[in-house]
mmCIF file of C-alpha atoms and ligand atoms in Angstrom:
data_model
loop_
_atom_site.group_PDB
_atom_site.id
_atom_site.type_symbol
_atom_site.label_atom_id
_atom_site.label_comp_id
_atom_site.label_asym_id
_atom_site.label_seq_id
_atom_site.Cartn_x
_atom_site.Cartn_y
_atom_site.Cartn_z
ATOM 1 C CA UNK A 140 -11.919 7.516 1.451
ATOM 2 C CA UNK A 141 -10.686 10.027 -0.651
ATOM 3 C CA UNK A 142 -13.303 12.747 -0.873
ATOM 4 C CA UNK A 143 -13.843 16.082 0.203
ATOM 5 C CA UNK A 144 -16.838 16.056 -0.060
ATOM 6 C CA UNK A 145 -17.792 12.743 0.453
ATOM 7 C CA UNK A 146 -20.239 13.965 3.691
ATOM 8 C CA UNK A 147 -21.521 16.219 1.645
ATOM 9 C CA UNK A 148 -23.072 13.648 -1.013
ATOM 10 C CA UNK A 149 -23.839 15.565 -4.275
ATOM 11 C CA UNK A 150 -26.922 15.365 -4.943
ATOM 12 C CA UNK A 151 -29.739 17.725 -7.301
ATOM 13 C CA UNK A 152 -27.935 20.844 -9.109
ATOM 14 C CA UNK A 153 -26.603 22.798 -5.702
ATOM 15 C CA UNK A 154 -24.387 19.713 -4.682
ATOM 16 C CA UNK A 155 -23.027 19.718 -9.023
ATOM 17 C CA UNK A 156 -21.900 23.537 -8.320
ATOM 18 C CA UNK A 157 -20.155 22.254 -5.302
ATOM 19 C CA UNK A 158 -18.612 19.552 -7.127
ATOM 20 C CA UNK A 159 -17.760 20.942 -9.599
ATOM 21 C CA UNK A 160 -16.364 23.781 -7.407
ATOM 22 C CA UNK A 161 -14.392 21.952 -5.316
ATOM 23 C CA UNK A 162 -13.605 18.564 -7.281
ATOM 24 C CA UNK A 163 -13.658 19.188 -10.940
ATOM 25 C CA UNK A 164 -10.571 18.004 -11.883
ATOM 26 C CA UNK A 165 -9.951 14.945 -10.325
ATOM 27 C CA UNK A 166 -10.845 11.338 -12.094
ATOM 28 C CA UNK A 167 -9.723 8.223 -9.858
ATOM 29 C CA UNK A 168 -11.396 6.217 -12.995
ATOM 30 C CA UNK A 169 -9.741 7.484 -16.610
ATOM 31 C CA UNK A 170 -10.201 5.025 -19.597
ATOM 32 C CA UNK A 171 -8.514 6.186 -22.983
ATOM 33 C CA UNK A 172 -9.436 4.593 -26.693
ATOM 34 C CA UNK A 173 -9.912 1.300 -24.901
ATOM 35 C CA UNK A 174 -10.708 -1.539 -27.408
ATOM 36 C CA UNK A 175 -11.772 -5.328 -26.644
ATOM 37 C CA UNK A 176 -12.754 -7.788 -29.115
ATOM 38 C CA UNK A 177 -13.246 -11.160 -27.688
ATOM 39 C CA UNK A 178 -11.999 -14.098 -30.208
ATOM 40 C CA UNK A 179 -13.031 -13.599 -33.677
ATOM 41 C CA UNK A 180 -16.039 -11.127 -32.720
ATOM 42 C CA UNK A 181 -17.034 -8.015 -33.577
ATOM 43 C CA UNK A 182 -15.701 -5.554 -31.401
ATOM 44 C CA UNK A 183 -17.239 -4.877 -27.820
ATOM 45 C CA UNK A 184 -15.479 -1.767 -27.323
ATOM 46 C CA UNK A 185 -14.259 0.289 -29.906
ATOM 47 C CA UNK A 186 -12.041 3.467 -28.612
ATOM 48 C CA UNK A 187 -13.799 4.064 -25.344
ATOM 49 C CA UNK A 188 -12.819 7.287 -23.743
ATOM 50 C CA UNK A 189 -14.112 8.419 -20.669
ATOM 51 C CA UNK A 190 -12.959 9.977 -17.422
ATOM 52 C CA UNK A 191 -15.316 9.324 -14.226
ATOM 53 C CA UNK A 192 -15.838 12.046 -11.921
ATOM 54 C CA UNK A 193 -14.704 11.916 -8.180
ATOM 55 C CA UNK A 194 -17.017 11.947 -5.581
ATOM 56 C CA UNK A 195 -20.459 11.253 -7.327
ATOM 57 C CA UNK A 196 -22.669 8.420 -8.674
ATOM 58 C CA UNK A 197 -22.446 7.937 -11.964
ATOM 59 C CA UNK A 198 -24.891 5.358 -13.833
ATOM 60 C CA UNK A 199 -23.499 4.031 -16.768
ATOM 61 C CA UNK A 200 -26.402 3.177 -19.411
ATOM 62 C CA UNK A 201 -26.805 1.543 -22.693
ATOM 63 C CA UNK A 202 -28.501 -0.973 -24.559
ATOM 64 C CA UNK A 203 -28.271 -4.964 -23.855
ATOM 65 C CA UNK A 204 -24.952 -6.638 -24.625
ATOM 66 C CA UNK A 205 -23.557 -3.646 -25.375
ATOM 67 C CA UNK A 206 -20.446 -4.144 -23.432
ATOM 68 C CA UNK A 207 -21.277 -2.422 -19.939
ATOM 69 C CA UNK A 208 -20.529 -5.160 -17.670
ATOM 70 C CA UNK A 209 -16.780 -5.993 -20.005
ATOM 71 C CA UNK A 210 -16.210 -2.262 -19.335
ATOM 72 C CA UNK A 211 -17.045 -3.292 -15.351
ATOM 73 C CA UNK A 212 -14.417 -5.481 -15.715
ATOM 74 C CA UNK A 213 -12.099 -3.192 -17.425
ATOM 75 C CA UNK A 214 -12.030 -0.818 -14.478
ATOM 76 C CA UNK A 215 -11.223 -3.223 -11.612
ATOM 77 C CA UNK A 216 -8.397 -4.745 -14.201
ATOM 78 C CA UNK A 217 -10.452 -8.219 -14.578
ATOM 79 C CA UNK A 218 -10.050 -7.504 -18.406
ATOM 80 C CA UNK A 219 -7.189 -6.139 -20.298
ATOM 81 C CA UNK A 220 -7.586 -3.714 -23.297
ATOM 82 C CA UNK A 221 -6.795 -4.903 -26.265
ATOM 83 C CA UNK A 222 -5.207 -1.431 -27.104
ATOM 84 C CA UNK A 223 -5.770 1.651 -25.106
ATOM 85 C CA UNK A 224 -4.931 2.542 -20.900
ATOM 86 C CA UNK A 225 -7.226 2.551 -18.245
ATOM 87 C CA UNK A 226 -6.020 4.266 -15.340
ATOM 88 C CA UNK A 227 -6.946 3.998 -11.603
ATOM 89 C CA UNK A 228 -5.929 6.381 -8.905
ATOM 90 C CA UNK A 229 -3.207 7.906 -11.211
ATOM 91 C CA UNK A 230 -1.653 4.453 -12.164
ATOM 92 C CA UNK A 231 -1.896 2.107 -15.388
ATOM 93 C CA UNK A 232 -3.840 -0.675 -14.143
ATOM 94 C CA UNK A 233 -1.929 -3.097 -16.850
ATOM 95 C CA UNK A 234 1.508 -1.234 -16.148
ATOM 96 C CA UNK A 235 1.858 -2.063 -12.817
ATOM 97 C CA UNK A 236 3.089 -5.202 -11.053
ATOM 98 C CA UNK A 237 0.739 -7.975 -10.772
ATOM 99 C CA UNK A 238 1.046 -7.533 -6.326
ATOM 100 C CA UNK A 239 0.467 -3.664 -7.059
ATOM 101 C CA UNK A 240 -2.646 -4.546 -8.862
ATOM 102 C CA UNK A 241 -3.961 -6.671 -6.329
ATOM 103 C CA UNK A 242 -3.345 -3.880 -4.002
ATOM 104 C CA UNK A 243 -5.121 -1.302 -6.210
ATOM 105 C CA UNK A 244 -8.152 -4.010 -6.496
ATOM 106 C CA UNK A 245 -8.157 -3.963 -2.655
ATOM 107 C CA UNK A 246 -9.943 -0.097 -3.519
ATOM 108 C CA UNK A 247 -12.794 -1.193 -4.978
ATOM 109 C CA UNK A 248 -15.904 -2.958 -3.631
ATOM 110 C CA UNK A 249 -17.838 -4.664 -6.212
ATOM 111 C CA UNK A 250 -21.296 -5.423 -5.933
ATOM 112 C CA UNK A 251 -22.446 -7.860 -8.410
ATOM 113 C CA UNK A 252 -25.919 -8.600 -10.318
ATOM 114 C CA UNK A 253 -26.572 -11.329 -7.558
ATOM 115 C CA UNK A 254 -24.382 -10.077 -4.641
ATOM 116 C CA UNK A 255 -21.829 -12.740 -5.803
ATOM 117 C CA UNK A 256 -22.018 -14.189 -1.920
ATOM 118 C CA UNK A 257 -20.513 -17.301 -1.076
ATOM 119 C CA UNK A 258 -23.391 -20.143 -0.693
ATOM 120 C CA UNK A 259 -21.680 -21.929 2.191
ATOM 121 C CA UNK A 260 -21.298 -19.242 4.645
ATOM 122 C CA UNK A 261 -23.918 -16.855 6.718
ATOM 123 C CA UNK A 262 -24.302 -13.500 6.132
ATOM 124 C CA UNK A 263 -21.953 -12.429 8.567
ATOM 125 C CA UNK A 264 -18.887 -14.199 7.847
ATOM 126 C CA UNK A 265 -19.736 -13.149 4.287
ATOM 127 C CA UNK A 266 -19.345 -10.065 4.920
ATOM 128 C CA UNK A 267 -16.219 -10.376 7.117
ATOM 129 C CA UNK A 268 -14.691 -12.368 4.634
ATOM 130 C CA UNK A 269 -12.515 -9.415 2.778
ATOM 131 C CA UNK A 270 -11.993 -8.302 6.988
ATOM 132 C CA UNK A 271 -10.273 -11.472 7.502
ATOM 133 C CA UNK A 272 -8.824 -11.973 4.207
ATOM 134 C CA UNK A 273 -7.325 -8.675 3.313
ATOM 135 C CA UNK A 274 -6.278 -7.111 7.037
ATOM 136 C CA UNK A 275 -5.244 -8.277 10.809
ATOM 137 C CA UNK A 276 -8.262 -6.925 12.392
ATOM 138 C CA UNK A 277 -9.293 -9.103 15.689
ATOM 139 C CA UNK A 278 -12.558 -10.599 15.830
ATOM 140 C CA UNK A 279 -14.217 -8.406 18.072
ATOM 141 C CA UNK A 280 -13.531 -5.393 15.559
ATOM 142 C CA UNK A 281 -14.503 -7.173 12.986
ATOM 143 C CA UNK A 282 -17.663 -8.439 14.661
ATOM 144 C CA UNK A 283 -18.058 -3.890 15.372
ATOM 145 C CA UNK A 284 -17.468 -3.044 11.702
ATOM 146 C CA UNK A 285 -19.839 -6.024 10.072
ATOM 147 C CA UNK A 286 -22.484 -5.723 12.513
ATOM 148 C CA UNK A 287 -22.517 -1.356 11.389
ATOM 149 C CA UNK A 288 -22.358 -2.608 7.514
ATOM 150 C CA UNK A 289 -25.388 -5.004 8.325
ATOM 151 C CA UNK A 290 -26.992 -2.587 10.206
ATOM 152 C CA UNK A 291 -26.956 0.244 7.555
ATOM 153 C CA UNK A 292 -28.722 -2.317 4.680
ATOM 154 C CA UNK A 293 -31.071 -3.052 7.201
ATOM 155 C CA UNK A 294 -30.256 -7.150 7.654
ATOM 156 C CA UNK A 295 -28.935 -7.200 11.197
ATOM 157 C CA UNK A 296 -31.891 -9.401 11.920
ATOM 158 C CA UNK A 297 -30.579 -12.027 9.362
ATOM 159 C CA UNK A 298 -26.705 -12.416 10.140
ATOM 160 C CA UNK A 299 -27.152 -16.146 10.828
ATOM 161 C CA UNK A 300 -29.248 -16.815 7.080
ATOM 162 C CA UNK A 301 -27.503 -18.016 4.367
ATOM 163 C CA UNK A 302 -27.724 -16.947 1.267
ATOM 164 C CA UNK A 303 -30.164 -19.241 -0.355
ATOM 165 C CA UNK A 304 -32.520 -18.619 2.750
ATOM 166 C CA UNK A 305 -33.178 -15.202 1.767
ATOM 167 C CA UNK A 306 -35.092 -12.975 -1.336
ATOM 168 C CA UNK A 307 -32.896 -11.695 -4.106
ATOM 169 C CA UNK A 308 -33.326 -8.085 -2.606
ATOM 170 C CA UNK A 309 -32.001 -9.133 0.606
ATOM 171 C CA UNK A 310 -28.666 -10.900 -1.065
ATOM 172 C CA UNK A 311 -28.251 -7.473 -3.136
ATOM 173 C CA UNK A 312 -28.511 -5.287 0.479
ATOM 174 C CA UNK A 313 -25.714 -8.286 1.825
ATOM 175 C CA UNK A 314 -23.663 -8.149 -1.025
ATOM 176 C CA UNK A 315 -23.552 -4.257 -0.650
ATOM 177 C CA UNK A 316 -22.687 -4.512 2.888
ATOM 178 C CA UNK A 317 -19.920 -6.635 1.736
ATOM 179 C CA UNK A 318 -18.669 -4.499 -0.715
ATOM 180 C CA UNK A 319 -18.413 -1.102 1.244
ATOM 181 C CA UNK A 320 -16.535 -3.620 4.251
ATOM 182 C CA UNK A 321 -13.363 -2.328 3.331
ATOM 183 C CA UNK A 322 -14.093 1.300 2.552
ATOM 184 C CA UNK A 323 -13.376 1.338 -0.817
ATOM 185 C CA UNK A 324 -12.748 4.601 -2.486
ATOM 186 C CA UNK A 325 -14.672 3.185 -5.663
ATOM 187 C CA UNK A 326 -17.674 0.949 -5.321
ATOM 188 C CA UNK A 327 -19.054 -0.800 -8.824
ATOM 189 C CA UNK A 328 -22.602 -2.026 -9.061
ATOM 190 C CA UNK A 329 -23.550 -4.308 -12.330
ATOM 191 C CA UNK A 330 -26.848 -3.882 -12.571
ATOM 192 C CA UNK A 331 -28.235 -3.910 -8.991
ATOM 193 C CA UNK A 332 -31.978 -3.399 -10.012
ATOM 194 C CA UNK A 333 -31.886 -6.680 -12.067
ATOM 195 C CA UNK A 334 -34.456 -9.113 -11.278
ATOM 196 C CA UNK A 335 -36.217 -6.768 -8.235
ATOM 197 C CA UNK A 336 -39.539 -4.739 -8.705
ATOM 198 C CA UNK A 337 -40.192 -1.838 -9.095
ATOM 199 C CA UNK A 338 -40.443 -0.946 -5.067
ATOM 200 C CA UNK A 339 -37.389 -3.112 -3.871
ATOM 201 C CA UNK A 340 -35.963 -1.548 -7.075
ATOM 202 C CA UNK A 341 -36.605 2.049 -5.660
ATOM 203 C CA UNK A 342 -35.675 1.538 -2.495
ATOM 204 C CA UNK A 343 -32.165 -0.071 -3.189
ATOM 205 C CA UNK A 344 -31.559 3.196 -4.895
ATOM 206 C CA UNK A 345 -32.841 4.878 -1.987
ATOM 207 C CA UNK A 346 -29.975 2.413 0.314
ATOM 208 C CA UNK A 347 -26.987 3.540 -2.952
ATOM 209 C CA UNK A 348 -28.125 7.205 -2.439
ATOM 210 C CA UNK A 349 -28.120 7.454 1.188
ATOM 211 C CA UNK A 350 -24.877 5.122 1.898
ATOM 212 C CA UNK A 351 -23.036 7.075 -0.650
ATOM 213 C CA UNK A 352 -24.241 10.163 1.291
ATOM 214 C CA UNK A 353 -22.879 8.918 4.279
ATOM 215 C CA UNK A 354 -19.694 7.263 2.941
ATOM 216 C CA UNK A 355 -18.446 9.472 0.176
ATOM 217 C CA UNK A 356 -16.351 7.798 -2.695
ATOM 218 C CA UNK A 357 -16.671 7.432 -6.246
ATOM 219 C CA UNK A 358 -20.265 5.347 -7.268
ATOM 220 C CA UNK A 359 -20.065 3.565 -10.815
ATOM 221 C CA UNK A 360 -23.791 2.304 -11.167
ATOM 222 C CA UNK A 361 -24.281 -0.158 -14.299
ATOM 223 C CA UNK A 362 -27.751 0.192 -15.244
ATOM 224 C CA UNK A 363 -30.584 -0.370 -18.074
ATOM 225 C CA UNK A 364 -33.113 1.084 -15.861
ATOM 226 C CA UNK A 365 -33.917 4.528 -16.671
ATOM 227 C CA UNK A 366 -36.043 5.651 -14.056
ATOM 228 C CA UNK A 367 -32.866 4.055 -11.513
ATOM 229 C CA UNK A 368 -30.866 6.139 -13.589
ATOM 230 C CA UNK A 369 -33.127 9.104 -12.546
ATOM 231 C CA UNK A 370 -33.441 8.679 -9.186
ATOM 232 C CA UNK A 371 -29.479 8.235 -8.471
ATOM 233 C CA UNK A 372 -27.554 10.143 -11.135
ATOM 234 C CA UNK A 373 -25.101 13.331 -10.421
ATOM 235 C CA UNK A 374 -24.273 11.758 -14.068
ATOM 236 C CA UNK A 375 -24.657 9.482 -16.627
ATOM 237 C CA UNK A 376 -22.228 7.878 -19.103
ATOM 238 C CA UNK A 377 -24.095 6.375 -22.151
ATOM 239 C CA UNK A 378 -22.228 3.347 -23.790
ATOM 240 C CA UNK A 379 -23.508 2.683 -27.781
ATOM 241 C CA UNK A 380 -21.574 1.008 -30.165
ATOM 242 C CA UNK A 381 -18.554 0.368 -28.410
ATOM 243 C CA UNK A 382 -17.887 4.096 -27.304
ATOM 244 C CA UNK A 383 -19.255 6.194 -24.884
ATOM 245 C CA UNK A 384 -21.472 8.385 -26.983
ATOM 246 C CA UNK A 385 -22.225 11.047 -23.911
ATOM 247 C CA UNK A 386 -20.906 11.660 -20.734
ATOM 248 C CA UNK A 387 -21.578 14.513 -18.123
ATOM 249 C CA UNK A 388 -23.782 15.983 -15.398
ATOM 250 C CA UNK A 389 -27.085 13.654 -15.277
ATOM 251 C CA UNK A 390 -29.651 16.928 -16.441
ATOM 252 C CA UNK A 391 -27.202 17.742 -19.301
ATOM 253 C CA UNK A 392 -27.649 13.637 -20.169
ATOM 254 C CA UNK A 393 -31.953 13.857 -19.871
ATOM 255 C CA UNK A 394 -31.865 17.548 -22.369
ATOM 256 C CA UNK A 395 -29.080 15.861 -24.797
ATOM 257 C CA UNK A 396 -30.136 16.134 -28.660
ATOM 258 C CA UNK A 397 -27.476 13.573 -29.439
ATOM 259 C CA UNK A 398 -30.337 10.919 -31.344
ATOM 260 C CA UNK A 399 -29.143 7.859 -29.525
ATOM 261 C CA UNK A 400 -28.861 9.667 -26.451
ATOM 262 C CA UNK A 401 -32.267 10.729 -26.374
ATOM 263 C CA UNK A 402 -33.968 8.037 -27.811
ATOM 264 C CA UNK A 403 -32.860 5.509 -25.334
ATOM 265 C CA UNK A 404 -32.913 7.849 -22.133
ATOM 266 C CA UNK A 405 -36.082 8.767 -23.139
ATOM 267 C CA UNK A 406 -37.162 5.133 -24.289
ATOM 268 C CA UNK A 407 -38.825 5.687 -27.528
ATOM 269 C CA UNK A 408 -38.981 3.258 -30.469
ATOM 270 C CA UNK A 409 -38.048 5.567 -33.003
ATOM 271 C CA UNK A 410 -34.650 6.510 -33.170
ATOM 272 C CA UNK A 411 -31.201 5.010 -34.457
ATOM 273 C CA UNK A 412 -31.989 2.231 -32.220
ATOM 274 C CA UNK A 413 -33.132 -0.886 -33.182
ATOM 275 C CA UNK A 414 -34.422 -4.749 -32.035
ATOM 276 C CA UNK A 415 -30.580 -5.251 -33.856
HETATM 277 N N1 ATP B 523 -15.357 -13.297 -21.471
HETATM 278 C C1 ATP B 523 -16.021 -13.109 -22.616
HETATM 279 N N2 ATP B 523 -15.750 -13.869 -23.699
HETATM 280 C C2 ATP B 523 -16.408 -13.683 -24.868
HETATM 281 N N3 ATP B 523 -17.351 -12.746 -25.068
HETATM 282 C C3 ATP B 523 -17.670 -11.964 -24.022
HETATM 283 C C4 ATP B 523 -17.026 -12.103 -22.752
HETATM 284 N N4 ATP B 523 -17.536 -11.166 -21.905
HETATM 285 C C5 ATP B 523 -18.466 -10.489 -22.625
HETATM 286 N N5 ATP B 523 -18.540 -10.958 -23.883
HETATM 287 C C6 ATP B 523 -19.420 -10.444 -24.945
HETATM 288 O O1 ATP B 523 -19.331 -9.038 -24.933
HETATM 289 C C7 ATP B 523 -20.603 -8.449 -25.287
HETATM 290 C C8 ATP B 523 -20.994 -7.424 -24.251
HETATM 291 O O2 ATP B 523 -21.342 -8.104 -23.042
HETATM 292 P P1 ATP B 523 -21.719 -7.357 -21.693
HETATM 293 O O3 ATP B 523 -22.112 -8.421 -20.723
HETATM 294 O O4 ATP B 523 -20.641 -6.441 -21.309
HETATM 295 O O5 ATP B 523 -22.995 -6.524 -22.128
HETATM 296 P P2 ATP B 523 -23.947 -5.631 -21.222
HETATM 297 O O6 ATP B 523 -24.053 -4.299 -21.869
HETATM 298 O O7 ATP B 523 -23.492 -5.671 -19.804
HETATM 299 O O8 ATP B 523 -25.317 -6.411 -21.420
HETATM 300 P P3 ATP B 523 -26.625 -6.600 -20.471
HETATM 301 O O9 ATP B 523 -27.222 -5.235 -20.295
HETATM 302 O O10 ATP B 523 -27.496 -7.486 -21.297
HETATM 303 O O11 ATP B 523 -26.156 -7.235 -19.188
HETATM 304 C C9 ATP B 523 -21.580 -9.612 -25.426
HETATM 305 O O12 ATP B 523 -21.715 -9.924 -26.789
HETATM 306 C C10 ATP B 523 -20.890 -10.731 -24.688
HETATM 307 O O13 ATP B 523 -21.257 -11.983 -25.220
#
C-alpha cells in the first residue's frame, strides 16, 4: 500500500485537513486532455483532465453513457487515448513496455458492475485466483489470506457457492474480496450499487467505507447514485460532456454553483441537463 495515512481513512472534514496536510500533492492517477472517439462517433471524451487524489475515495459521477466506465478503462490502460497521457504511479501507462504494463495492472483491483467472477469456480478459488496466478504463495497462505478477504465482506459462510448460487449483493461483496486479494494500491468500482436496493445499496457503501478504512489506498468509485456518492465521498469528480466539469473535496462538489454541477448532484429537472 502506499499511504500514510491509509489507517487513518479520511473521512468527514477533520480527516480532508489531514489529507490535505499530509498528502496533498501526490496523484498515483493523473489523466491530461485525454480524448476517445470510438469509430465514426461523436466523441466520448473530449480533453479530460483530472488528477485523483491519494489516499481517499473518490466517486466519479455523471450522467448515463457519458463515458465513465471508457474513462474506467482508461485508468487501468484497457483503453488507449486517442490523444492525451494518462499516468499511473508516475509512469505513462501507453509509454511503457507492454510486460511493464501488465506489471503496473497487477496495482489495481477492479471490481466490476457484476463482480466479473468466473461462473465455473467457488467463491474461494475465485478469489485465490489472482493468488495463484500472479505470485508463488503456497496453498496454506493462500487458504490464510482468502479466508481474511472472505471474512471481511462477510461470505465466509459461502466459500463453497458458486456464483450463480448466490444474490447479486453477495457476488458484488465476492468480487470485492477478490479485488483487494492482492493489495492493490488503487481499487476501481464501476458502478457497485447497480441493480441492489436501496439497503444492500447502503450497506455495500458501508463494506467500501470501512475496508478502505482499514486498508488505505486510493478508492475510484464510478457512480450515478447520488445519495452513494454522499455517503462515501472525501471527493467527487463530475464527468459532462466529455470533460470533467468539477473536481475536488466532496462538500466543495454538494455547494458548487457550476449549473451542471448542481443540477445533477442535486437531481433537479431544470438545468442544462436534458432527456438528450
Ligand atoms: N468499446 C466501445 N466501442 C464503441 N463504443 C463504446 C465502447 N465503449 C463505450 N462506448 C460508447 O461510449 C459511450 C460512453 O459509454 P460508458 O459505458 O463509458 O458510459 P457510462 O457513463 O459508464 O454510462 P452508464 O452510466 O449508463 O453505465 C457510450 O456511447 C458507449 O456506447
Amino acid at each position: 500500500m502506499s499511504s500514510s495515512v491509509s489507517s487513518a481513512g479520511p473521512r468527514g472534514p477533520a480527516g480532508l485537513a489531514e489529507l490535505s496536510a499530509t498528502n496533498g500533492d501526490r496523484h498515483t492517477i493523473r489523466l491530461k486532455n485525454v480524448h476517445k472517439t470510438f469509430g465514426g462517433g461523436s466523441p466520448v471524451l473530449a480533453g479530460l483532465s483530472v488528477d485523483i487524489t491519494d489516499d481517499a475515495i473518490t466517486t466519479i459521477l455523471g450522467p448515463s453513457g457519458t463515458g465513465k466506465s471508457v474513462l474506467l478503462k482508461h485508468i487501468v490502460g484497457l483503453l488507449e487515448p486517442d490523444v492525451g497521457e494518462v499516468s499511473v504511479f508516475g509512469q505513462d501507462i501507453w509509454r511503457v513496455s507492454e510486460v511493464d504494463r501488465f506489471e503496473l495492472r497487477k496495482r489495481f483491483g477492479v471490481l466490476f458492475q457484476d463482480g466479473a467472477l468466473f461462473g465455473s469456480m467457488n467463491l474461494y478459488d475465485n478469489v485465490a485466483f489472482p493468488l495463484r496466478k500472479h505470485t508463488d504463495k503456497s496453498e496454506s497462505e493462500i487458504r490464510e489470506i482468502v479466508m481474511t478477504n472472505l471474512k471481511e465482506v462477510g461470505l465466509e459462510g459461502a466459500v463453497h457457492r458458486a456464483p450463480n448460487e448466490i444474490s447479486g449483493g453477495m457476488r458484488k461483496r465476492a468480487g470485492f474480496a477478490r479485488a483487494l486479494v492482492m493489495r492493490p494500491d488503487v481499487v476501481l468500482f464501476d458502478e457497485p450499487d447497480s441493480g441492489l436496493d436501496p439497503v444492500r445499496t447502503r450497506l455495500l457503501c458501508q463494506l467500501i467505507t470501512q475496508m478502505h478504512a482499514e486498508h488505505g489506498g486510493t478508492y475510484i468509485v464510478i457512480t450515478h447514485d447520488i445519495a452513494s456518492a454522499r455517503t462515501l465521498s472525501d471527493y467527487v469528480g463530475v464527468l459532462w460532456q466529455g470533460k470533467m466539469v468539477h473536481y475536488g473535496e466532496a462538500e466543495e462538489a454538494f455547494a458548487s454553483d457550476n449549473a451542471f454541477v448542481r443540477q445533477f448532484l442535486a437531481g433537479d429537472a431544470v438545468g442544462p441537463l436534458g432527456m438528450d
